[in-house]
Amino acid sequence: MHTKKITDGVFWMGAVDWDRRLFDSLVPLPDGTTYNAYLVEGSEKTALIDAVDPDMVDTLLGHLDGVEKLDYVISQHAEQDHSGTIALVLDLYPEAKVVTNAKAKGMLMDLLLIPDDKFIVVADGETLSLGDKTLTFILTPWVHWPETMSTYLAEDKILFSCDFFGSHIATSDLFVRDQGRVHEAAKRYFGEIMMPFRSMIAKNLEKLSPHDIRMIAPSHGQIYDSPGWIVDAYKDWVSGTAHNLVAFPFVSMHGSTRLMVDHLAAALSEREVRVELFNLAVTDIGKLAMSLVDAGTIVLGTPTVLAGPHPMAANAAFLANALRPKAKYLSIIGSYGWGGKTVETLAGMIPNLKVEVLEPVLCKGLPKDDTYEALERLADAIAAKHKESGFTA
């Protein structure tokens, strides 16, 4: 059994995926990831909390070699990177039962064809005794699927949080040792996956507050043995207060839009508004998602293509609409050759954003003096709005 001991009777049983660079055929993984499973051995019963991605099944089976008896498999989340190998675990331990909530049970039956009689269904706040260790199940819906839950080990004060507080990092470290690196990865994870559910996550943070949590053991990334800072970070990320930041995704075909982007970025900086530029032709969308976590304003720069926005700009608008960031203001700038409906098209793509649209700036061909004057006015408007709104640094 090649495991790592967390504390007496609690072991990491996960897999480190050093090579994976794309998740869900969508999310970039510049640092790989981990799939964390945990074994809790009580004086009477033994439970495995979650499993691993099917691609890493041999690693999990290697960890289980030497575990003679397994009574329970706790499934906190039905997504296959955590549940996909549960059926194989059940083949190894035919007496084991899958412990999960009612909503997750239905999803596991659909996704993995686990038969009905293999389940024990638990309710919110219900406990399961392993003898000298007690598991309490805390339903945490929409972090990030409707069936997700966390598990609290009372005697050791460990919260097994599933995707809650997760981060995609491949490393041999069991515990967080580089807080700066993990903070960035956790923020990327939040931006890409959790941000649309900010209001539910805020409620779930409150739900966790009565518990004395000494460690947080997520299903991706390292264990937080000093978890206060990541809880505080989540509180900031889910809050309604944006930062004094403009997230500025753009694309330029022949340089005209880029001239406008550079001018506006410089004008905002002169007005002490932070700007983060994302050239959509080359950017990592995870970095853009991280910027959207904090941004008070989104400015989208695009040329006109066939009477509408460049497809990369349309994709950025679609992404922002899906992620539902806390930004309060939005504007569009760009160049066109003969005409079109770029602004109208983009505005119609963001119904989920509760933003005030500031006066767009479009120009025909290369930007001229009147274009630069309009960009200066837009910079003035953004700076004033940020000040009025009390956005933090």
Short mmCIF file of N, CA and C in Angstrom, two decimals, residues 88-205:
data_model
loop_
_atom_site.label_atom_id
_atom_site.label_comp_id
_atom_site.label_asym_id
_atom_site.label_seq_id
_atom_site.Cartn_x
_atom_site.Cartn_y
_atom_site.Cartn_z
N LEU A 88 -15.10 -0.35 -9.88
CA LEU A 88 -13.97 -1.27 -9.78
C LEU A 88 -13.61 -1.52 -8.32
N VAL A 89 -13.73 -0.51 -7.48
CA VAL A 89 -13.50 -0.69 -6.05
C VAL A 89 -14.53 -1.66 -5.47
N LEU A 90 -15.77 -1.53 -5.90
CA LEU A 90 -16.82 -2.43 -5.43
C LEU A 90 -16.57 -3.86 -5.88
N ASP A 91 -15.98 -4.03 -7.04
CA ASP A 91 -15.62 -5.39 -7.49
C ASP A 91 -14.58 -6.01 -6.56
N LEU A 92 -13.65 -5.18 -6.07
CA LEU A 92 -12.63 -5.67 -5.15
C LEU A 92 -13.19 -5.95 -3.76
N TYR A 93 -14.16 -5.15 -3.36
CA TYR A 93 -14.74 -5.26 -2.02
C TYR A 93 -16.25 -5.40 -2.16
N PRO A 94 -16.73 -6.59 -2.49
CA PRO A 94 -18.17 -6.76 -2.80
C PRO A 94 -19.10 -6.49 -1.62
N GLU A 95 -18.56 -6.49 -0.39
CA GLU A 95 -19.41 -6.20 0.76
C GLU A 95 -19.54 -4.70 1.03
N ALA A 96 -18.73 -3.90 0.36
CA ALA A 96 -18.75 -2.45 0.61
C ALA A 96 -20.03 -1.82 0.08
N LYS A 97 -20.46 -0.77 0.76
CA LYS A 97 -21.63 0.00 0.34
C LYS A 97 -21.20 1.41 -0.06
N VAL A 98 -21.90 1.97 -1.02
CA VAL A 98 -21.66 3.35 -1.44
C VAL A 98 -22.53 4.26 -0.59
N VAL A 99 -21.90 5.16 0.14
CA VAL A 99 -22.61 6.10 1.00
C VAL A 99 -22.64 7.45 0.30
N THR A 100 -23.84 7.93 0.04
CA THR A 100 -23.97 9.22 -0.64
C THR A 100 -25.36 9.78 -0.38
N ASN A 101 -25.63 10.97 -0.91
CA ASN A 101 -26.95 11.56 -0.72
C ASN A 101 -27.90 11.13 -1.84
N ALA A 102 -29.17 11.43 -1.69
CA ALA A 102 -30.19 10.92 -2.62
C ALA A 102 -29.97 11.41 -4.04
N LYS A 103 -29.61 12.68 -4.19
CA LYS A 103 -29.42 13.21 -5.54
C LYS A 103 -28.21 12.57 -6.21
N ALA A 104 -27.13 12.40 -5.44
CA ALA A 104 -25.93 11.78 -6.00
C ALA A 104 -26.18 10.32 -6.34
N LYS A 105 -26.99 9.63 -5.56
CA LYS A 105 -27.29 8.23 -5.85
C LYS A 105 -27.86 8.08 -7.25
N GLY A 106 -28.85 8.89 -7.57
CA GLY A 106 -29.45 8.81 -8.91
C GLY A 106 -28.44 9.07 -10.01
N MET A 107 -27.57 10.04 -9.78
CA MET A 107 -26.57 10.37 -10.80
C MET A 107 -25.54 9.25 -10.95
N LEU A 108 -25.14 8.65 -9.84
CA LEU A 108 -24.18 7.54 -9.91
C LEU A 108 -24.78 6.33 -10.60
N MET A 109 -26.06 6.11 -10.38
CA MET A 109 -26.73 5.00 -11.07
C MET A 109 -26.77 5.27 -12.57
N ASP A 110 -26.99 6.51 -12.95
CA ASP A 110 -27.04 6.87 -14.37
C ASP A 110 -25.65 6.80 -15.02
N LEU A 111 -24.65 7.34 -14.33
CA LEU A 111 -23.32 7.49 -14.92
C LEU A 111 -22.49 6.21 -14.87
N LEU A 112 -22.67 5.42 -13.79
CA LEU A 112 -21.80 4.27 -13.56
C LEU A 112 -22.53 2.94 -13.51
N LEU A 113 -23.86 3.00 -13.58
CA LEU A 113 -24.69 1.79 -13.57
C LEU A 113 -24.50 0.98 -12.29
N ILE A 114 -24.24 1.65 -11.17
CA ILE A 114 -24.15 0.97 -9.87
C ILE A 114 -25.57 0.58 -9.44
N PRO A 115 -25.79 -0.66 -9.06
CA PRO A 115 -27.15 -1.09 -8.73
C PRO A 115 -27.68 -0.46 -7.45
N ASP A 116 -28.98 -0.38 -7.36
CA ASP A 116 -29.66 0.30 -6.27
C ASP A 116 -29.29 -0.27 -4.90
N ASP A 117 -29.12 -1.59 -4.82
CA ASP A 117 -28.90 -2.22 -3.51
C ASP A 117 -27.50 -2.00 -2.96
N LYS A 118 -26.64 -1.32 -3.70
CA LYS A 118 -25.29 -1.05 -3.22
C LYS A 118 -25.19 0.25 -2.42
N PHE A 119 -26.31 0.98 -2.33
CA PHE A 119 -26.25 2.33 -1.75
C PHE A 119 -26.77 2.39 -0.33
N ILE A 120 -26.16 3.28 0.46
CA ILE A 120 -26.72 3.78 1.70
C ILE A 120 -26.89 5.29 1.50
N VAL A 121 -28.12 5.76 1.61
CA VAL A 121 -28.40 7.18 1.38
C VAL A 121 -28.40 7.92 2.71
N VAL A 122 -27.65 9.03 2.75
CA VAL A 122 -27.55 9.84 3.97
C VAL A 122 -28.13 11.22 3.72
N ALA A 123 -28.63 11.81 4.78
CA ALA A 123 -29.21 13.15 4.72
C ALA A 123 -28.22 14.17 5.25
N ASP A 124 -28.53 15.42 5.04
CA ASP A 124 -27.69 16.52 5.51
C ASP A 124 -27.56 16.45 7.03
N GLY A 125 -26.30 16.44 7.52
CA GLY A 125 -26.05 16.41 8.95
C GLY A 125 -26.02 15.01 9.55
N GLU A 126 -26.33 14.01 8.78
CA GLU A 126 -26.32 12.64 9.28
C GLU A 126 -24.88 12.19 9.56
N THR A 127 -24.72 11.29 10.53
CA THR A 127 -23.40 10.81 10.90
C THR A 127 -23.27 9.32 10.61
N LEU A 128 -22.02 8.90 10.48
CA LEU A 128 -21.70 7.49 10.27
C LEU A 128 -20.53 7.16 11.18
N SER A 129 -20.71 6.18 12.06
CA SER A 129 -19.67 5.81 13.00
C SER A 129 -18.78 4.73 12.40
N LEU A 130 -17.47 4.95 12.52
CA LEU A 130 -16.50 3.92 12.15
C LEU A 130 -15.88 3.31 13.40
N GLY A 131 -16.51 3.54 14.53
CA GLY A 131 -15.97 3.11 15.81
C GLY A 131 -15.46 4.32 16.56
N ASP A 132 -14.14 4.49 16.54
CA ASP A 132 -13.56 5.65 17.23
C ASP A 132 -13.43 6.88 16.34
N LYS A 133 -13.99 6.81 15.14
CA LYS A 133 -14.02 7.95 14.24
C LYS A 133 -15.44 8.13 13.71
N THR A 134 -15.87 9.39 13.61
CA THR A 134 -17.24 9.70 13.21
C THR A 134 -17.24 10.64 12.02
N LEU A 135 -17.96 10.26 10.98
CA LEU A 135 -18.09 11.08 9.78
C LEU A 135 -19.45 11.78 9.80
N THR A 136 -19.43 13.09 9.57
CA THR A 136 -20.66 13.87 9.44
C THR A 136 -20.75 14.37 8.01
N PHE A 137 -21.92 14.17 7.40
CA PHE A 137 -22.10 14.54 6.00
C PHE A 137 -22.79 15.90 5.91
N ILE A 138 -22.18 16.80 5.16
CA ILE A 138 -22.67 18.17 5.03
C ILE A 138 -22.99 18.41 3.55
N LEU A 139 -24.24 18.55 3.22
CA LEU A 139 -24.61 18.81 1.83
C LEU A 139 -24.16 20.22 1.46
N THR A 140 -23.40 20.31 0.38
CA THR A 140 -22.89 21.61 -0.11
C THR A 140 -23.25 21.74 -1.59
N PRO A 141 -24.54 21.88 -1.89
CA PRO A 141 -24.96 21.88 -3.30
C PRO A 141 -24.37 23.03 -4.09
N TRP A 142 -24.14 22.77 -5.37
CA TRP A 142 -23.64 23.74 -6.33
C TRP A 142 -22.22 24.20 -6.01
N VAL A 143 -21.44 23.27 -5.46
CA VAL A 143 -20.01 23.49 -5.32
C VAL A 143 -19.30 22.30 -5.96
N HIS A 144 -19.50 22.02 -7.21
CA HIS A 144 -20.10 22.86 -8.23
C HIS A 144 -21.25 22.17 -8.97
N TRP A 145 -21.64 20.97 -8.51
CA TRP A 145 -22.80 20.27 -9.07
C TRP A 145 -23.90 20.25 -8.01
N PRO A 146 -25.13 19.92 -8.39
CA PRO A 146 -26.22 20.01 -7.41
C PRO A 146 -26.15 18.97 -6.30
N GLU A 147 -25.38 17.90 -6.49
CA GLU A 147 -25.37 16.79 -5.52
C GLU A 147 -24.16 16.79 -4.60
N THR A 148 -23.27 17.77 -4.74
CA THR A 148 -22.01 17.71 -4.02
C THR A 148 -22.20 17.83 -2.51
N MET A 149 -21.32 17.14 -1.79
CA MET A 149 -21.34 17.22 -0.33
C MET A 149 -19.90 17.15 0.19
N SER A 150 -19.74 17.54 1.45
CA SER A 150 -18.47 17.43 2.15
C SER A 150 -18.65 16.47 3.32
N THR A 151 -17.53 16.01 3.85
CA THR A 151 -17.55 15.06 4.96
C THR A 151 -16.61 15.56 6.05
N TYR A 152 -17.11 15.65 7.27
CA TYR A 152 -16.32 16.17 8.39
C TYR A 152 -15.98 15.03 9.33
N LEU A 153 -14.69 14.86 9.60
CA LEU A 153 -14.20 13.85 10.53
C LEU A 153 -13.98 14.54 11.87
N ALA A 154 -14.91 14.33 12.79
CA ALA A 154 -14.96 15.13 14.00
C ALA A 154 -13.73 14.94 14.88
N GLU A 155 -13.31 13.70 15.08
CA GLU A 155 -12.22 13.44 16.03
C GLU A 155 -10.90 14.08 15.59
N ASP A 156 -10.68 14.17 14.28
CA ASP A 156 -9.44 14.74 13.77
C ASP A 156 -9.61 16.13 13.19
N LYS A 157 -10.85 16.64 13.22
CA LYS A 157 -11.16 17.99 12.75
C LYS A 157 -10.72 18.22 11.31
N ILE A 158 -10.98 17.22 10.46
CA ILE A 158 -10.63 17.30 9.04
C ILE A 158 -11.91 17.42 8.23
N LEU A 159 -11.95 18.40 7.33
CA LEU A 159 -13.05 18.52 6.38
C LEU A 159 -12.58 17.97 5.03
N PHE A 160 -13.23 16.91 4.58
CA PHE A 160 -13.00 16.41 3.23
C PHE A 160 -13.99 17.15 2.33
N SER A 161 -13.48 18.10 1.56
CA SER A 161 -14.35 19.11 0.96
C SER A 161 -14.69 18.86 -0.50
N CYS A 162 -14.20 17.79 -1.08
CA CYS A 162 -14.40 17.49 -2.50
C CYS A 162 -13.86 18.65 -3.35
N ASP A 163 -14.62 19.14 -4.33
CA ASP A 163 -14.11 20.20 -5.20
C ASP A 163 -14.04 21.56 -4.50
N PHE A 164 -14.78 21.73 -3.42
CA PHE A 164 -14.73 22.94 -2.60
C PHE A 164 -13.27 23.16 -2.17
N PHE A 165 -12.73 24.35 -2.43
CA PHE A 165 -11.36 24.73 -2.09
C PHE A 165 -10.31 24.00 -2.91
N GLY A 166 -10.71 23.40 -4.03
CA GLY A 166 -9.77 22.63 -4.83
C GLY A 166 -8.81 23.49 -5.63
N SER A 167 -7.75 22.85 -6.13
CA SER A 167 -6.80 23.50 -7.02
C SER A 167 -6.16 22.43 -7.89
N HIS A 168 -5.94 22.77 -9.15
CA HIS A 168 -5.29 21.83 -10.07
C HIS A 168 -3.78 22.03 -10.01
N ILE A 169 -3.11 21.20 -9.23
CA ILE A 169 -1.64 21.22 -9.17
C ILE A 169 -1.15 19.78 -9.02
N ALA A 170 -0.22 19.39 -9.86
CA ALA A 170 0.47 18.11 -9.69
C ALA A 170 1.74 18.38 -8.88
N THR A 171 1.87 17.73 -7.75
CA THR A 171 3.04 17.89 -6.90
C THR A 171 3.15 16.69 -5.99
N SER A 172 4.34 16.44 -5.50
CA SER A 172 4.53 15.35 -4.55
C SER A 172 4.21 15.78 -3.12
N ASP A 173 3.97 17.08 -2.90
CA ASP A 173 3.65 17.57 -1.56
C ASP A 173 2.26 17.12 -1.15
N LEU A 174 2.14 16.59 0.06
CA LEU A 174 0.83 16.23 0.59
C LEU A 174 0.11 17.46 1.12
N PHE A 175 0.84 18.33 1.79
CA PHE A 175 0.26 19.54 2.37
C PHE A 175 0.72 20.78 1.58
N VAL A 176 -0.02 21.86 1.70
CA VAL A 176 0.35 23.11 1.04
C VAL A 176 1.68 23.59 1.61
N ARG A 177 2.65 23.78 0.74
CA ARG A 177 3.95 24.27 1.16
C ARG A 177 4.32 25.58 0.45
N ASP A 178 3.70 25.86 -0.66
CA ASP A 178 3.94 27.10 -1.40
C ASP A 178 2.59 27.80 -1.51
N GLN A 179 2.29 28.64 -0.51
CA GLN A 179 0.95 29.24 -0.43
C GLN A 179 0.66 30.13 -1.63
N GLY A 180 1.67 30.87 -2.13
CA GLY A 180 1.44 31.75 -3.27
C GLY A 180 1.03 30.97 -4.50
N ARG A 181 1.72 29.87 -4.75
CA ARG A 181 1.40 29.04 -5.91
C ARG A 181 0.00 28.44 -5.79
N VAL A 182 -0.32 27.95 -4.60
CA VAL A 182 -1.62 27.32 -4.40
C VAL A 182 -2.74 28.35 -4.46
N HIS A 183 -2.49 29.55 -3.93
CA HIS A 183 -3.51 30.61 -4.01
C HIS A 183 -3.86 30.90 -5.47
N GLU A 184 -2.85 31.01 -6.33
CA GLU A 184 -3.12 31.27 -7.74
C GLU A 184 -3.89 30.11 -8.37
N ALA A 185 -3.48 28.88 -8.08
CA ALA A 185 -4.16 27.72 -8.66
C ALA A 185 -5.59 27.60 -8.15
N ALA A 186 -5.80 27.89 -6.87
CA ALA A 186 -7.14 27.82 -6.31
C ALA A 186 -8.04 28.92 -6.89
N LYS A 187 -7.46 30.08 -7.13
CA LYS A 187 -8.23 31.17 -7.73
C LYS A 187 -8.60 30.84 -9.17
N ARG A 188 -7.66 30.25 -9.91
CA ARG A 188 -7.95 29.78 -11.26
C ARG A 188 -9.09 28.76 -11.23
N TYR A 189 -9.01 27.83 -10.30
CA TYR A 189 -10.03 26.79 -10.16
C TYR A 189 -11.39 27.41 -9.84
N PHE A 190 -11.39 28.37 -8.91
CA PHE A 190 -12.63 29.06 -8.57
C PHE A 190 -13.19 29.79 -9.78
N GLY A 191 -12.32 30.53 -10.49
CA GLY A 191 -12.78 31.31 -11.63
C GLY A 191 -13.37 30.46 -12.73
N GLU A 192 -12.73 29.34 -13.01
CA GLU A 192 -13.16 28.48 -14.11
C GLU A 192 -14.39 27.65 -13.78
N ILE A 193 -14.55 27.28 -12.50
CA ILE A 193 -15.53 26.25 -12.14
C ILE A 193 -16.58 26.74 -11.16
N MET A 194 -16.16 27.50 -10.17
CA MET A 194 -17.05 27.84 -9.06
C MET A 194 -17.77 29.18 -9.21
N MET A 195 -17.21 30.10 -9.97
CA MET A 195 -17.69 31.48 -9.98
C MET A 195 -19.19 31.63 -10.29
N PRO A 196 -19.76 30.82 -11.19
CA PRO A 196 -21.19 31.01 -11.45
C PRO A 196 -22.08 30.75 -10.24
N PHE A 197 -21.54 30.10 -9.20
CA PHE A 197 -22.35 29.69 -8.06
C PHE A 197 -21.97 30.45 -6.79
N ARG A 198 -21.53 31.71 -6.98
CA ARG A 198 -21.04 32.49 -5.84
C ARG A 198 -22.03 32.55 -4.69
N SER A 199 -23.29 32.80 -4.98
CA SER A 199 -24.26 32.98 -3.90
C SER A 199 -24.45 31.69 -3.12
N MET A 200 -24.47 30.55 -3.80
CA MET A 200 -24.60 29.27 -3.11
C MET A 200 -23.34 28.95 -2.31
N ILE A 201 -22.19 29.30 -2.85
CA ILE A 201 -20.94 29.03 -2.13
C ILE A 201 -20.88 29.86 -0.85
N ALA A 202 -21.36 31.10 -0.91
CA ALA A 202 -21.39 31.93 0.29
C ALA A 202 -22.24 31.25 1.37
N LYS A 203 -23.37 30.69 0.99
CA LYS A 203 -24.23 29.99 1.97
C LYS A 203 -23.53 28.75 2.51
N ASN A 204 -22.80 28.05 1.64
CA ASN A 204 -22.10 26.85 2.10
C ASN A 204 -20.93 27.19 3.01
N LEU A 205 -20.28 28.33 2.78
CA LEU A 205 -19.23 28.77 3.70
C LEU A 205 -19.82 29.00 5.09
#
